[in-house]
Every structure is written in structure tokens, then in C-alpha cells.
Amino acid sequence: MNGRERDITRLNRMLQKERLQLPNEAIELLKSEVYSVFDSYFDVIKNSLELSVLPAGKGYEVIAKIKADNVKKLRVTI
Amino acid sequence: MEDGSYTIGMARTMVITSGKGGVGKTTCCAGIGTALAARGKKTLLMEGDVGLNNLDAVLAVEDKILYEMSEVACGKISLFECIMPIRDNLFLLPSIGTSVALLTAEFFMETIEKLRTEFDYILIDSPAGLEEGFHRSVVGAQEAIIVTTPHVTSIRDGYKTSRVIAQYDMKRIELIVNRVRGEYVYKKESLSPEEIADMMQLPLCGVIPEENVINLGYAMERTVAAMSFSLIAAHIDGGERKIFDCTSSYKGWKNRLKRWLS
Ligand SMILES: Nc1ncnc2c1ncn2[C@@H]1O[C@H](COP(=O)(O)OP(=O)(O)OP(=O)(O)O)[C@@H](O)[C@H]1O
Ligand SMILES: [Mg+2]
């Protein structure tokens, strides 16, 4: 891969990240939904939920990470 | 975004911005202004980078400034006294960085409104960044030109800037790719301006090559950059679609031979 091709790959990723502009309220809403689902299966530690929206292929991937008392660490792709 | 409707007798107001610093906003502002003036359009260049002003330096008039915008803001002089003639059809509304707190976004908007019937074009040179100075430069403009170089960091910042600018209800947002090195584009070692425009999802307004010396104040006419600024002015003012081809001197066997022999 030459410099130009590497630049194209990196830029496509960077700009794709910028394109996704979920408002904060939407992220918060999503967080509370995901939290309540997890909480019905695990003893989720409060405020331990991390949600990230990342570009994957041509779309996006929502990744949730939580800490719970009865599991070590949980990383789920939604 | 683009509706092509411009009111006759009212200046088109354009902000030249980039997000990233040092990519050529001021050079483009002065270059496009000079080229529009050469087409007979009465053009005002407005210093939007009020603290780190450089339009005056790029135009080589830094020693000739009598008044500056903050003196208008505090009522010491009239707006028209402050407008400085540079050459035929080209004028500058300068700032030299004193009392910049007076130069608010409201002041910029009011000033532009007052001057819209006096000029054909008002070009505002924005500072780097997306903060207060950016907002001040953008609020009074109806069109935006984003300047980028072919570098990843500049493209990324330019893209972010275009997303922010889109929230300002612009009539048109276009892209200039500056400091393009034809040789590298030709050899496919660097991104082409078209590829950059495509990625940034912006229409290409023009391309300016990397020059050894860009000296708008003195010998602008003789540079290749001058030619590319004329094409940009023809695009803005005349709707022409010709984009400067920085690879042309690398194409064809004759050119290749010439380069090889030199
Ligand atoms: N096409 C070009 N070829 C060579 N040098 C250039 C070119 N365009 C700009 N420059 C040089 O790059 C430097 C920065 O240009 P300029 O001041 O126009 O950038 P800017 O975006 O206005 O910077 P700032 O963010 O500090 O306001 C200057 O020294 C200028 O001469
Ligand atoms: Mg500048």
C-alpha cells in the first residue's frame, strides 16, 4: 500500500466517524435502554456502561461495555 | 443549499475558512479577491482574523494602514473612512489587532449588511479553529469556501468545518485544494483534488498548485497560482467549470522528455 492508498483508507474511516452525528439525547436514550436490558441478566455496576458507535465496513457498529458483579467484563456488539 | 439566486445590486458574501491553520485561507482570500477585481468586480476583503491579521501583509500594505475596524466599532471613525483602496476594484477592511473585543459577531453582521449595496463581493478571511473568531467570520456570509491542502489532517479538519458551516444555512459551500503538487498527483503518490472533494462531499471550486513563492502584493500576475486564482474567479463569478490541472506539465511524452533533459 503506498502513501496515497494509506491516506484514502485512513481518511475514509475518519470522515465516516464524523458523518455519524447522533445527538447526545439519543446516545443517553440508547444507554438507558441497553442498561436496563443488561441489568435484567447481570448485576450491573452503576455508571459502568460505555457505549461507542464505531464505523465498521460500510455501516456502524454499536459496542457496549459493562462491568457487573457476577461477570468480569462484558463487551457486546449490538 | 445551492439555489443560484443572487440579488442584483447586493454583494455576494463569502467566508474563506478551513478549520486547520496555515493551509492558505489568507492567500486564497487575497488571490480570489485580486482575480475578482481584475474581472471588474468591486471586491472588499474583510479581516476576520482580527487578532492575528495577515491580509494586510499578504497584500503588502501593512505599512499603509491608516484606520482599523475597531475604531469603527468604538465610533471614532466612519465605516467608509476605514475602507482602504488597494488597487482598481479591490478594497480592504483591516484590523491590526487592537481592541479586538469590540469586533463581535454582531458588529460583523451589521457591517456586512451596511456594505452589501456598495460591493459586488465581500470576502471574509476567517481565522483557524471553530471558536468565536470562526463564528464571527461566518455569521455574515451566505457562501463558504473551505480551503484544504492534500494532507490528511487538513482534509479531516476541513470536513469537520464543512459540517459545522452547513448549520449556518449557506447558499453554497465549495472546496479549494491548495498546495497541490502535480508531480505526486500524476504519479498517484498523493491524493488528487477530485478524490479529496469526493471524500469531503463538496463540489470543487478550484485547485492551486504548490508554488515556490506566492507573492500577491508584488508579482502575482506572473505566477501559476495567479492563473489558478483567475480560474477560480471565473468559476465563482461566471459559473465556468474549468479547474486548474496541476498535472498537465507532467503528461505527454514531450513534457516528460523536457523534464528529463532539464
Ligand atoms: N500554494 C501555495 N504554495 C506555496 N506556499 C503557499 C501556498 N499557499 C499558501 N502558502 C504559504 O503558506 C503559508 C500560510 O498561508 P496563509 O497565511 O495563507 O494560511 P492561513 O490558512 O491563512 O493561515 P492562518 O490559519 O494562520 O490564518 C504562507 O507562508 C503562504 O505563503
Ligand atoms: Mg490567515
Short mmCIF file of C-alpha atoms and ligand atoms in Angstrom, two decimals:
data_model
loop_
_atom_site.label_atom_id
_atom_site.label_comp_id
_atom_site.label_asym_id
_atom_site.label_seq_id
_atom_site.Cartn_x
_atom_site.Cartn_y
_atom_site.Cartn_z
CA MET A 1 0.00 0.00 0.00
CA ASN A 2 1.55 3.34 -0.97
CA GLY A 3 1.12 6.64 0.86
CA ARG A 4 -1.86 7.67 -1.22
CA GLU A 5 -3.74 4.42 -0.66
CA ARG A 6 -3.00 4.53 3.05
CA ASP A 7 -4.29 8.12 3.19
CA ILE A 8 -7.51 7.08 1.43
CA THR A 9 -8.14 4.23 3.86
CA ARG A 10 -7.45 6.36 6.91
CA LEU A 11 -9.48 9.30 5.67
CA ASN A 12 -12.47 7.18 4.76
CA ARG A 13 -12.51 5.90 8.32
CA MET A 14 -12.01 9.28 9.90
CA LEU A 15 -14.65 11.04 7.83
CA GLN A 16 -17.13 8.24 8.29
CA LYS A 17 -16.79 8.74 12.05
CA GLU A 18 -17.55 12.43 11.62
CA ARG A 19 -20.58 11.72 9.47
CA LEU A 20 -22.36 9.87 12.22
CA GLN A 21 -23.76 12.56 14.41
CA LEU A 22 -26.07 11.05 16.95
CA PRO A 23 -27.28 13.79 19.28
CA ASN A 24 -26.37 13.40 22.94
CA GLU A 25 -30.02 12.80 23.88
CA ALA A 26 -30.14 9.83 21.50
CA ILE A 27 -26.98 8.34 22.99
CA GLU A 28 -28.38 8.78 26.50
CA LEU A 29 -31.64 7.12 25.50
CA LEU A 30 -29.78 4.24 23.93
CA LYS A 31 -27.64 3.91 27.04
CA SER A 32 -30.61 3.67 29.38
CA GLU A 33 -32.28 1.04 27.15
CA VAL A 34 -29.11 -1.04 26.92
CA TYR A 35 -28.53 -0.65 30.64
CA SER A 36 -31.98 -1.95 31.57
CA VAL A 37 -31.58 -4.98 29.26
CA PHE A 38 -28.21 -5.88 30.77
CA ASP A 39 -29.45 -5.22 34.27
CA SER A 40 -32.14 -7.86 33.92
CA TYR A 41 -29.43 -10.51 33.35
CA PHE A 42 -26.46 -9.28 35.36
CA ASP A 43 -25.73 -7.24 38.46
CA VAL A 44 -24.53 -4.28 36.50
CA ILE A 45 -22.30 -1.84 38.35
CA LYS A 46 -23.87 1.60 38.17
CA ASN A 47 -22.35 4.03 35.61
CA SER A 48 -20.09 1.34 34.24
CA LEU A 49 -21.80 1.19 30.86
CA GLU A 50 -19.74 2.51 27.99
CA LEU A 51 -21.34 2.79 24.60
CA SER A 52 -19.40 3.50 21.45
CA VAL A 53 -20.59 3.90 17.91
CA LEU A 54 -17.83 2.96 15.50
CA PRO A 55 -17.62 2.66 11.73
CA ALA A 56 -17.50 -0.93 10.53
CA GLY A 57 -17.40 -1.84 6.88
CA LYS A 58 -19.96 0.36 5.18
CA GLY A 59 -22.05 0.84 8.30
CA TYR A 60 -21.64 1.33 12.01
CA GLU A 61 -21.29 -0.91 15.00
CA VAL A 62 -22.64 -0.13 18.44
CA ILE A 63 -20.44 -1.62 21.12
CA ALA A 64 -21.49 -1.80 24.73
CA LYS A 65 -19.05 -2.47 27.54
CA ILE A 66 -20.20 -3.01 31.12
CA LYS A 67 -18.87 -4.18 34.40
CA ALA A 68 -21.07 -6.39 36.52
CA ASP A 69 -20.59 -8.07 39.88
CA ASN A 70 -21.20 -11.55 38.55
CA VAL A 71 -19.10 -11.27 35.33
CA LYS A 72 -15.60 -9.90 34.81
CA LYS A 73 -16.16 -7.70 31.80
CA LEU A 74 -18.76 -7.76 29.09
CA ARG A 75 -18.32 -6.43 25.57
CA VAL A 76 -21.31 -6.81 23.28
CA THR A 77 -21.75 -5.70 19.68
CA ILE A 78 -25.27 -4.58 19.09
CA MET B 1 -28.07 24.54 -0.43
CA GLU B 2 -27.30 25.93 -3.88
CA ASP B 3 -30.12 27.86 -5.41
CA GLY B 4 -28.06 30.18 -7.61
CA SER B 5 -30.22 33.17 -6.80
CA TYR B 6 -28.19 36.25 -6.10
CA THR B 7 -29.84 39.61 -5.62
CA ILE B 8 -28.70 42.18 -8.17
CA GLY B 9 -27.04 45.18 -6.55
CA MET B 10 -26.26 43.21 -3.41
CA ALA B 11 -22.79 41.83 -2.73
CA ARG B 12 -22.22 38.11 -2.60
CA THR B 13 -20.68 37.46 0.81
CA MET B 14 -18.22 34.60 1.13
CA VAL B 15 -16.18 33.33 4.04
CA ILE B 16 -12.86 31.60 3.36
CA THR B 17 -12.24 29.07 6.09
CA SER B 18 -10.52 25.75 6.80
CA GLY B 19 -10.52 24.60 10.39
CA LYS B 20 -6.79 23.93 10.27
CA GLY B 21 -4.30 26.77 10.47
CA GLY B 22 -1.75 27.68 7.84
CA VAL B 23 -3.38 25.93 4.89
CA GLY B 24 -3.76 29.08 2.78
CA LYS B 25 -7.01 30.85 3.75
CA THR B 26 -5.48 34.31 3.68
CA THR B 27 -3.57 33.57 0.47
CA CYS B 28 -6.80 32.35 -1.16
CA CYS B 29 -8.82 35.28 0.13
CA ALA B 30 -6.34 37.77 -1.31
CA GLY B 31 -5.83 35.74 -4.50
CA ILE B 32 -9.52 35.31 -5.26
CA GLY B 33 -10.20 38.95 -4.38
CA THR B 34 -7.45 40.12 -6.71
CA ALA B 35 -8.79 37.94 -9.51
CA LEU B 36 -12.41 39.09 -8.98
CA ALA B 37 -11.25 42.72 -9.01
CA ALA B 38 -9.39 42.06 -12.27
CA ARG B 39 -12.72 40.89 -13.72
CA GLY B 40 -14.08 44.33 -12.89
CA LYS B 41 -15.97 43.27 -9.76
CA LYS B 42 -15.82 45.68 -6.86
CA THR B 43 -14.45 43.48 -4.11
CA LEU B 44 -13.96 44.04 -0.39
CA LEU B 45 -11.64 41.85 1.67
CA MET B 46 -12.63 41.83 5.31
CA GLU B 47 -10.14 40.82 8.01
CA GLY B 48 -11.87 38.12 10.03
CA ASP B 49 -8.69 37.00 11.77
CA VAL B 50 -8.82 40.20 13.79
CA GLY B 51 -6.08 39.39 16.30
CA LEU B 52 -3.60 37.60 14.04
CA ASN B 53 -4.31 39.73 10.98
CA ASN B 54 -2.36 38.88 7.84
CA LEU B 55 -4.48 40.03 4.91
CA ASP B 56 -2.61 43.35 5.04
CA ALA B 57 0.75 41.53 4.92
CA VAL B 58 -0.25 39.21 2.08
CA LEU B 59 -1.40 42.26 0.11
CA ALA B 60 1.84 44.05 1.12
CA VAL B 61 0.01 47.08 2.52
CA GLU B 62 0.85 46.63 6.21
CA ASP B 63 2.66 49.99 6.34
CA LYS B 64 -0.14 51.90 4.66
CA ILE B 65 -2.99 51.19 7.06
CA LEU B 66 -4.47 54.39 8.49
CA TYR B 67 -7.51 53.10 10.34
CA GLU B 68 -8.79 49.76 11.54
CA MET B 69 -12.14 48.17 12.20
CA SER B 70 -12.12 48.54 15.99
CA GLU B 71 -12.03 52.33 15.50
CA VAL B 72 -15.30 51.99 13.60
CA ALA B 73 -16.73 49.81 16.36
CA CYS B 74 -15.99 52.43 19.02
CA GLY B 75 -17.38 55.23 16.86
CA LYS B 76 -14.07 57.06 16.31
CA ILE B 77 -14.29 56.96 12.53
CA SER B 78 -16.94 56.10 9.97
CA LEU B 79 -17.08 52.73 8.26
CA PHE B 80 -16.30 54.29 4.89
CA GLU B 81 -13.18 56.04 6.23
CA CYS B 82 -11.87 52.67 7.30
CA ILE B 83 -12.15 51.04 3.88
CA MET B 84 -8.73 51.08 2.28
CA PRO B 85 -8.30 51.03 -1.51
CA ILE B 86 -5.67 48.50 -2.60
CA ARG B 87 -5.88 48.69 -6.37
CA ASP B 88 -8.60 49.02 -9.01
CA ASN B 89 -11.78 47.48 -7.62
CA LEU B 90 -10.01 45.93 -4.64
CA PHE B 91 -10.52 47.20 -1.08
CA LEU B 92 -9.55 46.10 2.40
CA LEU B 93 -11.35 46.48 5.71
CA PRO B 94 -8.39 45.97 8.02
CA SER B 95 -7.79 45.04 11.62
CA ILE B 96 -4.38 45.39 13.23
CA GLY B 97 -5.26 43.54 16.36
CA THR B 98 -6.07 46.29 18.87
CA SER B 99 -9.33 46.38 20.90
CA VAL B 100 -10.45 43.19 19.23
CA ALA B 101 -13.10 42.62 21.92
CA LEU B 102 -15.16 45.28 20.16
CA LEU B 103 -15.24 43.23 16.97
CA THR B 104 -18.15 41.00 17.81
CA ALA B 105 -20.21 38.76 15.55
CA GLU B 106 -22.97 41.41 15.70
CA PHE B 107 -20.52 44.08 14.53
CA PHE B 108 -19.51 41.89 11.60
CA MET B 109 -23.12 41.19 10.64
CA GLU B 110 -24.14 44.85 10.82
CA THR B 111 -21.05 45.96 8.89
CA ILE B 112 -21.63 43.44 6.13
CA GLU B 113 -25.30 44.44 5.87
CA LYS B 114 -24.30 48.11 5.53
CA LEU B 115 -21.79 47.33 2.79
CA ARG B 116 -23.79 44.87 0.72
CA THR B 117 -25.09 47.54 -1.61
CA GLU B 118 -21.61 49.03 -2.10
CA PHE B 119 -19.73 45.99 -3.42
CA ASP B 120 -20.13 43.05 -5.78
CA TYR B 121 -18.22 40.71 -3.48
CA ILE B 122 -17.33 40.74 0.20
CA LEU B 123 -14.75 38.08 1.12
CA ILE B 124 -14.12 37.37 4.79
CA ASP B 125 -10.81 35.79 5.81
CA SER B 126 -11.56 33.50 8.74
CA PRO B 127 -9.12 32.51 11.48
CA ALA B 128 -8.20 28.87 12.10
CA GLY B 129 -10.30 26.86 14.54
CA LEU B 130 -14.03 26.57 15.15
CA GLU B 131 -14.34 29.00 18.03
CA GLU B 132 -15.57 32.56 18.45
CA GLY B 133 -13.47 34.03 15.64
CA PHE B 134 -14.78 31.42 13.26
CA HIS B 135 -18.37 32.20 14.22
CA ARG B 136 -17.76 35.94 13.79
CA SER B 137 -16.39 35.36 10.28
CA VAL B 138 -19.16 33.01 9.24
CA VAL B 139 -22.35 34.66 10.51
CA GLY B 140 -22.44 37.42 7.91
CA ALA B 141 -21.60 35.16 4.96
CA GLN B 142 -24.02 33.47 2.60
CA GLU B 143 -21.44 31.29 0.91
CA ALA B 144 -18.38 29.45 2.16
CA ILE B 145 -15.16 28.28 0.61
CA ILE B 146 -13.31 25.61 2.52
CA VAL B 147 -9.58 25.52 1.89
CA THR B 148 -7.59 22.34 2.40
CA THR B 149 -4.20 21.00 1.45
CA PRO B 150 -3.80 17.37 0.32
CA HIS B 151 -2.78 16.33 3.84
CA VAL B 152 -4.86 14.01 5.99
CA THR B 153 -5.03 16.41 8.95
CA SER B 154 -6.15 19.32 6.81
CA ILE B 155 -8.78 17.25 5.00
CA ARG B 156 -10.18 15.94 8.25
CA ASP B 157 -10.38 19.44 9.80
CA GLY B 158 -11.85 20.86 6.59
CA TYR B 159 -14.51 18.19 6.61
CA LYS B 160 -15.43 18.89 10.22
CA THR B 161 -15.60 22.60 9.36
CA SER B 162 -17.90 21.95 6.43
CA ARG B 163 -20.25 20.04 8.74
CA VAL B 164 -20.34 22.94 11.17
CA ILE B 165 -20.79 25.50 8.39
CA ALA B 166 -23.71 23.55 6.96
CA GLN B 167 -25.63 24.53 10.10
CA TYR B 168 -25.35 28.19 9.13
CA ASP B 169 -27.78 27.98 6.22
CA MET B 170 -25.32 28.71 3.40
CA LYS B 171 -26.34 29.13 -0.22
CA ARG B 172 -23.26 27.26 -1.32
CA ILE B 173 -20.24 25.54 0.19
CA GLU B 174 -17.32 24.69 -2.08
CA LEU B 175 -13.78 23.40 -1.78
CA ILE B 176 -10.37 24.71 -2.81
CA VAL B 177 -7.45 22.32 -2.69
CA ASN B 178 -4.28 24.34 -2.16
CA ARG B 179 -0.59 23.41 -2.36
CA VAL B 180 -1.18 20.59 -4.81
CA ARG B 181 1.99 19.01 -6.19
CA GLY B 182 1.23 17.97 -9.73
CA GLU B 183 4.10 15.55 -9.93
CA TYR B 184 2.88 13.50 -7.00
CA VAL B 185 -0.71 13.54 -8.19
CA TYR B 186 0.44 12.45 -11.63
CA LYS B 187 2.46 9.59 -10.15
CA LYS B 188 -0.51 8.69 -7.94
CA GLU B 189 1.60 9.21 -4.83
CA SER B 190 -0.69 11.88 -3.48
CA LEU B 191 -4.47 12.26 -3.41
CA SER B 192 -5.88 14.14 -6.38
CA PRO B 193 -8.07 17.21 -5.77
CA GLU B 194 -11.03 15.32 -7.23
CA GLU B 195 -10.54 12.43 -4.81
CA ILE B 196 -10.33 14.88 -1.91
CA ALA B 197 -13.51 16.69 -2.99
CA ASP B 198 -15.25 13.36 -3.34
CA MET B 199 -14.30 12.24 0.13
CA MET B 200 -15.27 15.57 1.64
CA GLN B 201 -18.56 15.51 -0.29
CA LEU B 202 -18.02 19.06 -1.53
CA PRO B 203 -18.04 20.48 -5.06
CA LEU B 204 -14.59 21.54 -6.23
CA CYS B 205 -14.24 25.29 -6.70
CA GLY B 206 -10.58 25.24 -7.66
CA VAL B 207 -7.07 23.92 -7.31
CA ILE B 208 -3.92 25.90 -6.51
CA PRO B 209 -0.51 24.39 -7.09
CA GLU B 210 2.36 24.45 -4.64
CA GLU B 211 4.45 27.47 -5.62
CA ASN B 212 8.00 28.38 -4.70
CA VAL B 213 6.94 31.91 -3.89
CA ILE B 214 3.44 33.23 -3.54
CA ASN B 215 3.65 36.97 -3.52
CA LEU B 216 0.31 38.55 -4.06
CA GLY B 217 1.50 42.00 -3.09
CA TYR B 218 4.02 42.34 -5.88
CA ALA B 219 4.32 40.00 -8.82
CA MET B 220 1.14 37.97 -8.58
CA GLU B 221 0.40 38.20 -12.30
CA ARG B 222 3.43 36.15 -13.26
CA THR B 223 2.78 33.11 -11.08
CA VAL B 224 0.98 29.90 -11.93
CA ALA B 225 -1.07 30.46 -8.80
CA ALA B 226 -2.38 33.67 -10.39
CA MET B 227 -3.72 31.63 -13.28
CA SER B 228 -5.46 29.24 -10.92
CA PHE B 229 -6.99 32.14 -8.99
CA SER B 230 -8.33 33.56 -12.27
CA LEU B 231 -9.97 30.22 -13.00
CA ILE B 232 -11.50 30.23 -9.52
CA ALA B 233 -12.82 33.75 -10.05
CA ALA B 234 -14.26 32.70 -13.42
CA HIS B 235 -15.98 29.80 -11.70
CA ILE B 236 -17.39 31.91 -8.86
CA ASP B 237 -18.33 34.90 -10.97
CA GLY B 238 -19.01 33.38 -14.37
CA GLY B 239 -20.11 29.88 -13.45
CA GLU B 240 -17.30 28.37 -15.53
CA ARG B 241 -16.27 24.83 -14.77
CA LYS B 242 -12.61 24.79 -15.73
CA ILE B 243 -10.41 23.55 -12.88
CA PHE B 244 -6.67 24.13 -12.95
CA ASP B 245 -4.92 20.90 -13.97
CA CYS B 246 -1.70 20.74 -11.99
CA THR B 247 -0.64 17.51 -13.70
CA SER B 248 -0.69 18.94 -17.23
CA SER B 249 3.04 19.65 -17.36
CA TYR B 250 3.76 16.03 -16.43
CA LYS B 251 1.55 14.47 -19.07
CA GLY B 252 2.61 13.52 -22.60
CA TRP B 253 5.97 12.30 -23.90
CA LYS B 254 7.15 15.82 -24.89
CA ASN B 255 6.76 17.14 -21.37
CA ARG B 256 8.32 14.05 -19.90
CA LEU B 257 11.33 14.42 -22.23
CA LYS B 258 11.64 18.11 -21.39
CA ARG B 259 11.69 17.33 -17.68
CA TRP B 260 14.13 14.51 -18.18
CA LEU B 261 16.53 16.75 -20.11
CA SER B 262 16.34 19.66 -17.70
N1 LIG C 1 0.00 27.31 -2.96
C1 LIG C 1 0.98 27.64 -2.13
N2 LIG C 1 2.26 27.36 -2.43
C2 LIG C 1 3.27 27.69 -1.59
N3 LIG C 1 3.09 28.31 -0.41
C3 LIG C 1 1.83 28.61 -0.04
C4 LIG C 1 0.71 28.29 -0.87
N4 LIG C 1 -0.42 28.71 -0.25
C5 LIG C 1 -0.02 29.26 0.91
N5 LIG C 1 1.31 29.21 1.04
C6 LIG C 1 2.14 29.71 2.17
O1 LIG C 1 1.68 29.07 3.36
C7 LIG C 1 1.77 29.97 4.47
C8 LIG C 1 0.39 30.04 5.14
O2 LIG C 1 -0.53 30.63 4.23
P1 LIG C 1 -1.75 31.52 4.75
O3 LIG C 1 -1.25 32.57 5.69
O4 LIG C 1 -2.49 31.94 3.57
O5 LIG C 1 -2.54 30.42 5.57
P2 LIG C 1 -3.78 30.63 6.56
O6 LIG C 1 -4.64 29.44 6.41
O7 LIG C 1 -4.39 31.96 6.32
O8 LIG C 1 -3.05 30.63 7.96
P3 LIG C 1 -3.72 31.03 9.38
O9 LIG C 1 -4.53 29.84 9.80
O10 LIG C 1 -2.53 31.25 10.26
O11 LIG C 1 -4.54 32.25 9.16
C9 LIG C 1 2.23 31.29 3.91
O12 LIG C 1 3.60 31.40 4.11
C10 LIG C 1 1.91 31.19 2.42
O13 LIG C 1 2.78 31.95 1.61
MG MG C 2 -4.80 33.55 7.69
#
